[in-house]
Amino acid sequence: MADTGGDMVQQAVTSAVAVLGTVTDRDWRGVDAGRTAWSCRRTAEHVASCLLAYAGQLAGRAQDAYVPFEITLGGDGEDGLGPVGNDGVLHVLETTGALLTAAIRTTPREVRAFHPYPFRSAGREGFAAMGVAEVLLHTHDIAEGLGLAYEPPAGLCAYVLGTIFPHVQPAADPWRTLLWATGRGDLPGRAPVADWRWCNNLVIPAARLTLEGVTPRAAADLATGGDGGFDWVGGGPFEGTREAAGMTAKAYESGVHRPEFGLFVLVRHEDGRAIGGMGFHGAPGEDARAEIGYDLTEPARGHGYATEALRALADRALDREDVRSLFATVEKGNVSSQRVLERAGFVRVSEGGDEQFAYELRRP
């Protein structure tokens, strides 16, 4: 899966400027942007501020809060720029879009920077998708206020949904789905949305690696033979990871995907390369029990990575109120995998079938 985040931001900004550039002679200050409480001018400035802030988060590798700066447009008479017209606002929008595009393209895939919702960090794809969402949605608001027709490319909308709206079941029209998911429109068969948030992927730290939550977009790529945007060791991923990615993609399509109980790719700190997959077969049922599975690329086996990752994932899962136990099945002949489970604290509880053992780890 090629890195498309920077391209997506660039395409979104180009699309927005094309439509808004036709009405720069209109009064943007005296017209509200759609259903918002902001003027069209204030909304456009907000989009530019978001793009700059996201670029700053990535470039500055912010970890605990937003980098403390903001954008200010000229026009106070003391900066020599004079009043900034609507053309100038669009120029700023293009410039901040270019800055975010550059930050995305030059930031390593494994780098995370602070964003408050929901897991307090995002990677370059997350910041790209948030930037695209800001552009698309607020251009819609401005266009609505000014009486313009605006419909961005469907691929941009699908990119946003598949990256930061994993909890939203996709529909035939990605643009209408995105508008509905953000409280801006109706979708047949679905209740109106009042409160909404996007959802960046979850990452779980371990000593020598990070478990990176796989987005629905990346899962679909993995399931169909792609790399999911990861640099794999040893020709991976292996079949188990691809099957798990298919389960994630299917859950997303069915509207039942929960990111905390999806697939995670194991990424080594030392070189940023992926060495395997680990995750759940789905969310816990009424018995508060969840099934877990994993596989590693062959060169990564025998180094304790699976045990380390399994402990980190199990600890996080069992810290939740809706999980009381985890279980896993392993082939009787797979002694190394049995040892991984045992070292992580799992206990053999049954035969699990003619060719398998079943293991369980319960909350203390």
Short mmCIF file of C-alpha atoms in Angstrom, two decimals:
data_model
loop_
_atom_site.label_atom_id
_atom_site.label_comp_id
_atom_site.label_asym_id
_atom_site.label_seq_id
_atom_site.Cartn_x
_atom_site.Cartn_y
_atom_site.Cartn_z
CA MET A 1 0.00 0.00 0.00
CA ALA A 2 1.72 3.16 -1.17
CA ASP A 3 1.89 6.13 1.18
CA THR A 4 -0.92 8.34 -0.07
CA GLY A 5 -1.47 10.65 2.91
CA GLY A 6 0.41 13.60 1.46
CA ASP A 7 -1.22 13.12 -1.93
CA MET A 8 -4.65 13.04 -0.29
CA VAL A 9 -4.07 16.32 1.56
CA GLN A 10 -2.86 17.97 -1.63
CA GLN A 11 -5.85 16.70 -3.58
CA ALA A 12 -8.31 17.84 -0.91
CA VAL A 13 -6.88 21.36 -0.77
CA THR A 14 -6.86 21.63 -4.57
CA SER A 15 -10.51 20.56 -4.66
CA ALA A 16 -11.49 23.11 -2.02
CA VAL A 17 -9.61 26.01 -3.59
CA ALA A 18 -11.13 25.24 -6.98
CA VAL A 19 -14.68 25.72 -5.73
CA LEU A 20 -14.05 28.54 -3.26
CA GLY A 21 -11.89 30.42 -5.72
CA THR A 22 -15.00 31.11 -7.81
CA VAL A 23 -16.55 33.30 -5.11
CA THR A 24 -13.67 35.28 -3.61
CA ASP A 25 -15.51 38.47 -4.55
CA ARG A 26 -18.35 37.57 -2.17
CA ASP A 27 -18.72 38.64 1.48
CA TRP A 28 -17.34 35.74 3.56
CA ARG A 29 -17.43 37.62 6.85
CA GLY A 30 -21.16 38.31 6.93
CA VAL A 31 -22.34 34.81 6.02
CA ASP A 32 -22.47 31.83 8.36
CA ALA A 33 -20.85 28.62 7.17
CA GLY A 34 -23.67 26.09 6.96
CA ARG A 35 -24.86 24.94 10.38
CA THR A 36 -21.82 26.26 12.20
CA ALA A 37 -21.70 29.35 14.39
CA TRP A 38 -18.71 30.66 12.41
CA SER A 39 -18.63 32.93 9.39
CA CYS A 40 -17.36 31.52 6.11
CA ARG A 41 -14.19 33.59 6.55
CA ARG A 42 -13.59 32.31 10.09
CA THR A 43 -14.19 28.73 8.94
CA ALA A 44 -11.62 29.00 6.14
CA GLU A 45 -9.09 30.42 8.59
CA HIS A 46 -9.84 27.53 10.97
CA VAL A 47 -9.02 24.99 8.25
CA ALA A 48 -5.68 26.66 7.58
CA SER A 49 -4.95 26.70 11.32
CA CYS A 50 -5.68 22.97 11.59
CA LEU A 51 -3.41 22.11 8.67
CA LEU A 52 -0.59 24.15 10.17
CA ALA A 53 -1.12 22.64 13.63
CA TYR A 54 -1.05 19.08 12.28
CA ALA A 55 2.14 19.82 10.36
CA GLY A 56 3.64 21.26 13.54
CA GLN A 57 2.71 18.21 15.58
CA LEU A 58 4.48 15.90 13.16
CA ALA A 59 7.48 18.11 12.50
CA GLY A 60 8.00 18.88 16.20
CA ARG A 61 7.31 15.29 17.32
CA ALA A 62 5.01 16.69 20.02
CA GLN A 63 4.24 14.03 22.64
CA ASP A 64 2.25 15.59 25.48
CA ALA A 65 0.32 18.56 24.08
CA TYR A 66 -0.12 20.74 21.03
CA VAL A 67 2.94 22.76 20.03
CA PRO A 68 2.08 26.22 21.50
CA PHE A 69 1.71 28.39 18.41
CA GLU A 70 -1.08 29.48 16.12
CA ILE A 71 -1.54 31.12 12.75
CA THR A 72 -2.37 34.82 12.44
CA LEU A 73 -3.33 36.38 9.14
CA GLY A 74 -1.92 39.79 8.32
CA GLY A 75 -4.06 42.87 8.05
CA ASP A 76 -3.70 44.86 11.27
CA GLY A 77 -1.94 47.71 9.51
CA GLU A 78 1.34 47.18 11.35
CA ASP A 79 2.71 44.21 9.44
CA GLY A 80 2.91 45.88 6.07
CA LEU A 81 0.62 43.32 4.49
CA GLY A 82 -2.58 45.30 4.46
CA PRO A 83 -6.03 43.69 4.74
CA VAL A 84 -6.09 40.05 3.67
CA GLY A 85 -8.86 39.35 1.21
CA ASN A 86 -10.50 36.05 0.42
CA ASP A 87 -7.88 35.36 -2.25
CA GLY A 88 -5.25 35.72 0.45
CA VAL A 89 -7.07 33.31 2.72
CA LEU A 90 -7.07 30.69 -0.04
CA HIS A 91 -3.34 31.31 -0.57
CA VAL A 92 -2.78 30.61 3.13
CA LEU A 93 -4.91 27.47 2.82
CA GLU A 94 -2.76 26.25 -0.08
CA THR A 95 0.42 27.06 1.84
CA THR A 96 -0.59 25.28 5.03
CA GLY A 97 -1.77 22.34 2.95
CA ALA A 98 1.67 22.18 1.35
CA LEU A 99 3.33 22.28 4.78
CA LEU A 100 1.23 19.38 6.06
CA THR A 101 1.89 17.45 2.85
CA ALA A 102 5.63 17.92 3.29
CA ALA A 103 5.49 16.92 6.96
CA ILE A 104 3.61 13.72 6.11
CA ARG A 105 6.02 12.79 3.33
CA THR A 106 9.11 13.32 5.50
CA THR A 107 7.86 11.72 8.72
CA PRO A 108 8.73 8.03 9.25
CA ARG A 109 5.68 5.78 9.33
CA GLU A 110 6.21 4.67 12.94
CA VAL A 111 6.42 8.21 14.41
CA ARG A 112 3.52 9.23 16.63
CA ALA A 113 2.64 12.74 17.79
CA PHE A 114 0.11 14.07 20.26
CA HIS A 115 -3.56 14.31 19.42
CA PRO A 116 -6.13 14.20 22.21
CA TYR A 117 -8.74 11.86 20.79
CA PRO A 118 -9.17 9.03 21.49
CA PHE A 119 -5.81 7.44 22.36
CA ARG A 120 -3.71 10.64 22.66
CA SER A 121 -1.58 10.13 19.56
CA ALA A 122 -1.70 9.83 15.79
CA GLY A 123 0.69 8.79 13.05
CA ARG A 124 1.26 10.47 9.71
CA GLU A 125 -1.74 8.71 8.13
CA GLY A 126 -3.94 9.84 11.00
CA PHE A 127 -2.86 13.46 10.68
CA ALA A 128 -3.32 13.24 6.92
CA ALA A 129 -6.86 11.90 7.29
CA MET A 130 -7.73 14.52 9.91
CA GLY A 131 -6.40 17.24 7.63
CA VAL A 132 -8.41 15.94 4.70
CA ALA A 133 -11.52 15.74 6.88
CA GLU A 134 -11.10 19.35 8.02
CA VAL A 135 -10.78 20.50 4.41
CA LEU A 136 -13.70 18.49 3.03
CA LEU A 137 -16.16 19.10 5.82
CA HIS A 138 -15.54 22.80 6.29
CA THR A 139 -15.45 23.46 2.55
CA HIS A 140 -18.90 21.85 2.56
CA ASP A 141 -19.95 24.23 5.35
CA ILE A 142 -18.65 27.29 3.50
CA ALA A 143 -20.20 26.17 0.22
CA GLU A 144 -23.53 25.61 1.94
CA GLY A 145 -23.41 29.10 3.42
CA LEU A 146 -22.57 30.68 0.07
CA GLY A 147 -25.04 28.57 -1.91
CA LEU A 148 -22.43 26.62 -3.87
CA ALA A 149 -22.52 23.04 -5.07
CA TYR A 150 -19.61 21.00 -3.69
CA GLU A 151 -18.88 17.29 -3.82
CA PRO A 152 -15.28 16.12 -3.32
CA PRO A 153 -13.84 13.00 -4.98
CA ALA A 154 -15.27 9.81 -3.50
CA GLY A 155 -11.78 8.41 -2.98
CA LEU A 156 -10.94 11.20 -0.53
CA CYS A 157 -14.06 10.49 1.49
CA ALA A 158 -13.40 6.74 1.55
CA TYR A 159 -9.82 7.45 2.66
CA VAL A 160 -11.03 9.49 5.64
CA LEU A 161 -13.67 6.92 6.61
CA GLY A 162 -11.32 3.96 6.33
CA THR A 163 -8.60 5.68 8.34
CA ILE A 164 -10.21 7.62 11.20
CA PHE A 165 -13.85 6.41 11.21
CA PRO A 166 -13.35 2.67 11.83
CA HIS A 167 -16.57 2.56 13.87
CA VAL A 168 -18.72 3.83 10.99
CA GLN A 169 -20.17 1.20 8.67
CA PRO A 170 -19.41 2.18 5.07
CA ALA A 171 -22.22 2.74 2.58
CA ALA A 172 -22.52 3.06 -1.19
CA ASP A 173 -21.85 6.81 -1.19
CA PRO A 174 -18.73 7.72 0.84
CA TRP A 175 -19.43 11.47 0.76
CA ARG A 176 -22.99 11.12 2.09
CA THR A 177 -21.67 8.66 4.69
CA LEU A 178 -19.02 11.13 5.88
CA LEU A 179 -21.56 13.96 6.06
CA TRP A 180 -23.93 11.74 8.05
CA ALA A 181 -21.14 10.55 10.38
CA THR A 182 -20.27 14.17 11.24
CA GLY A 183 -23.84 15.37 11.81
CA ARG A 184 -24.18 17.13 8.46
CA GLY A 185 -26.76 15.04 6.68
CA ASP A 186 -29.05 12.04 6.67
CA LEU A 187 -28.39 8.49 5.55
CA PRO A 188 -31.25 6.09 4.76
CA GLY A 189 -31.78 3.53 7.49
CA ARG A 190 -29.57 5.29 10.04
CA ALA A 191 -30.47 7.57 12.90
CA PRO A 192 -29.20 11.16 12.80
CA VAL A 193 -25.83 11.80 14.43
CA ALA A 194 -25.65 14.48 17.11
CA ASP A 195 -22.27 13.87 18.75
CA TRP A 196 -19.32 12.47 16.88
CA ARG A 197 -15.56 11.98 17.05
CA TRP A 198 -13.06 10.49 14.69
CA CYS A 199 -10.86 7.68 15.96
CA ASN A 200 -7.12 7.40 15.34
CA ASN A 201 -5.59 3.95 15.56
CA LEU A 202 -4.52 2.57 18.91
CA VAL A 203 -0.87 1.79 19.58
CA ILE A 204 0.32 -0.30 22.54
CA PRO A 205 3.95 0.06 23.63
CA ALA A 206 6.15 -2.85 24.67
CA ALA A 207 9.84 -2.99 25.54
CA ARG A 208 11.31 -3.71 22.09
CA LEU A 209 8.32 -3.18 19.85
CA THR A 210 5.02 -1.41 19.37
CA LEU A 211 1.66 -2.99 18.62
CA GLU A 212 0.10 -0.73 15.97
CA GLY A 213 -3.63 -0.94 15.44
CA VAL A 214 -4.51 -1.68 11.82
CA THR A 215 -7.05 0.67 10.23
CA PRO A 216 -9.84 -0.74 8.05
CA ARG A 217 -8.12 0.75 5.01
CA ALA A 218 -4.82 -0.99 5.83
CA ALA A 219 -6.64 -4.21 6.73
CA ALA A 220 -8.30 -4.34 3.33
CA ASP A 221 -4.90 -3.93 1.68
CA LEU A 222 -3.33 -6.68 3.80
CA ALA A 223 -6.22 -9.04 3.16
CA THR A 224 -5.81 -8.68 -0.60
CA GLY A 225 -2.06 -9.26 -0.69
CA GLY A 226 -0.66 -5.81 0.07
CA ASP A 227 1.73 -4.72 2.78
CA GLY A 228 -0.77 -2.54 4.68
CA GLY A 229 1.72 0.31 4.62
CA PHE A 230 4.30 -1.59 6.69
CA ASP A 231 7.87 -2.60 5.85
CA TRP A 232 7.89 -6.34 6.56
CA VAL A 233 10.76 -8.55 7.66
CA GLY A 234 11.27 -11.89 5.93
CA GLY A 235 8.75 -11.52 3.14
CA GLY A 236 5.80 -11.15 5.52
CA PRO A 237 3.10 -10.89 6.45
CA PHE A 238 2.26 -14.55 6.89
CA GLU A 239 -1.11 -16.09 6.17
CA GLY A 240 -2.41 -15.78 9.72
CA THR A 241 -1.99 -12.01 9.63
CA ARG A 242 -3.70 -11.77 6.26
CA GLU A 243 -6.62 -13.86 7.54
CA ALA A 244 -6.93 -11.64 10.60
CA ALA A 245 -6.86 -8.56 8.36
CA GLY A 246 -9.70 -10.07 6.39
CA MET A 247 -11.68 -10.48 9.61
CA THR A 248 -11.06 -6.82 10.46
CA ALA A 249 -12.15 -5.67 7.00
CA LYS A 250 -15.29 -7.81 7.20
CA ALA A 251 -16.17 -6.46 10.65
CA TYR A 252 -15.77 -2.91 9.32
CA GLU A 253 -17.99 -3.61 6.33
CA SER A 254 -20.59 -5.10 8.68
CA GLY A 255 -20.48 -2.15 11.06
CA VAL A 256 -19.32 -4.16 14.09
CA HIS A 257 -15.60 -3.35 14.11
CA ARG A 258 -14.19 -2.14 17.43
CA PRO A 259 -10.61 -0.89 17.02
CA GLU A 260 -9.51 -2.03 20.49
CA PHE A 261 -10.37 -5.60 19.49
CA GLY A 262 -8.96 -5.67 15.99
CA LEU A 263 -5.62 -6.57 14.46
CA PHE A 264 -2.28 -5.11 15.58
CA VAL A 265 0.97 -5.25 13.62
CA LEU A 266 4.12 -5.76 15.68
CA VAL A 267 6.76 -3.17 14.75
CA ARG A 268 10.33 -3.35 16.06
CA HIS A 269 11.75 -0.23 17.64
CA GLU A 270 15.27 -0.89 16.33
CA ASP A 271 14.43 -0.58 12.64
CA GLY A 272 10.72 0.29 12.31
CA ARG A 273 10.02 -2.97 10.49
CA ALA A 274 6.98 -5.20 10.95
CA ILE A 275 7.60 -8.70 12.26
CA GLY A 276 4.11 -10.14 12.71
CA GLY A 277 0.48 -9.69 13.60
CA MET A 278 -1.48 -10.16 16.83
CA GLY A 279 -5.04 -9.40 17.76
CA PHE A 280 -8.54 -10.54 18.54
CA HIS A 281 -11.08 -12.58 16.63
CA GLY A 282 -13.67 -10.02 17.62
CA ALA A 283 -15.01 -8.06 20.57
CA PRO A 284 -15.79 -9.92 23.80
CA GLY A 285 -19.18 -11.58 24.04
CA GLU A 286 -21.69 -11.57 26.88
CA ASP A 287 -19.33 -13.81 28.85
CA ALA A 288 -16.66 -11.05 28.72
CA ARG A 289 -14.32 -13.46 26.95
CA ALA A 290 -12.22 -12.63 23.90
CA GLU A 291 -10.16 -14.88 21.65
CA ILE A 292 -6.64 -13.90 20.71
CA GLY A 293 -4.29 -15.05 17.94
CA TYR A 294 -0.89 -14.19 16.50
CA ASP A 295 1.86 -15.08 14.07
CA LEU A 296 5.41 -13.90 13.39
CA THR A 297 7.54 -13.80 10.29
CA GLU A 298 10.10 -16.59 10.36
CA PRO A 299 13.24 -14.45 10.98
CA ALA A 300 11.59 -12.87 14.04
CA ARG A 301 10.83 -16.13 15.80
CA GLY A 302 12.79 -17.35 18.79
CA HIS A 303 13.64 -13.89 20.14
CA GLY A 304 10.79 -13.46 22.66
CA TYR A 305 8.89 -10.89 20.60
CA ALA A 306 5.60 -12.80 20.63
CA THR A 307 5.68 -13.26 24.41
CA GLU A 308 6.48 -9.59 24.93
CA ALA A 309 3.68 -8.45 22.64
CA LEU A 310 1.17 -10.92 24.07
CA ARG A 311 1.81 -9.72 27.61
CA ALA A 312 1.30 -6.09 26.57
CA LEU A 313 -1.90 -6.82 24.66
CA ALA A 314 -3.31 -9.09 27.38
CA ASP A 315 -2.56 -6.56 30.12
CA ARG A 316 -4.40 -3.83 28.26
CA ALA A 317 -7.38 -6.04 27.46
CA LEU A 318 -7.79 -7.40 30.98
CA ASP A 319 -7.64 -3.88 32.37
CA ARG A 320 -10.99 -3.22 30.70
CA GLU A 321 -14.29 -3.74 32.53
CA ASP A 322 -15.79 -5.65 29.60
CA VAL A 323 -13.05 -8.31 29.51
CA ARG A 324 -12.68 -10.97 32.20
CA SER A 325 -10.74 -13.60 30.31
CA LEU A 326 -8.75 -14.26 27.14
CA PHE A 327 -8.36 -17.55 25.39
CA ALA A 328 -6.39 -18.99 22.50
CA THR A 329 -6.13 -22.28 20.68
CA VAL A 330 -2.91 -23.76 19.35
CA GLU A 331 -2.07 -26.87 17.41
CA LYS A 332 -0.75 -29.71 19.54
CA GLY A 333 2.38 -29.94 17.43
CA ASN A 334 3.18 -26.23 17.73
CA VAL A 335 5.27 -26.41 20.87
CA SER A 336 6.88 -22.98 20.41
CA SER A 337 3.49 -21.27 20.32
CA GLN A 338 2.41 -23.17 23.41
CA ARG A 339 5.48 -21.86 25.20
CA VAL A 340 4.63 -18.31 24.18
CA LEU A 341 1.19 -18.62 25.78
CA GLU A 342 2.57 -20.20 28.92
CA ARG A 343 5.27 -17.55 29.35
CA ALA A 344 2.58 -14.89 28.99
CA GLY A 345 0.60 -16.46 31.85
CA PHE A 346 -1.97 -18.49 29.91
CA VAL A 347 -2.99 -21.85 31.37
CA ARG A 348 -4.04 -24.91 29.37
CA VAL A 349 -7.70 -25.55 30.14
CA SER A 350 -8.84 -28.17 27.62
CA GLU A 351 -7.89 -30.17 24.57
CA GLY A 352 -9.80 -27.74 22.36
CA GLY A 353 -10.39 -30.38 19.69
CA ASP A 354 -8.63 -33.35 18.14
CA GLU A 355 -5.58 -31.39 17.02
CA GLN A 356 -5.56 -28.40 19.37
CA PHE A 357 -4.99 -27.28 22.93
CA ALA A 358 -7.01 -24.42 24.47
CA TYR A 359 -5.40 -21.86 26.77
CA GLU A 360 -6.96 -19.20 29.00
CA LEU A 361 -5.81 -16.15 30.92
CA ARG A 362 -8.24 -14.73 33.47
CA ARG A 363 -8.29 -11.38 35.16
CA PRO A 364 -6.69 -11.68 38.63
#
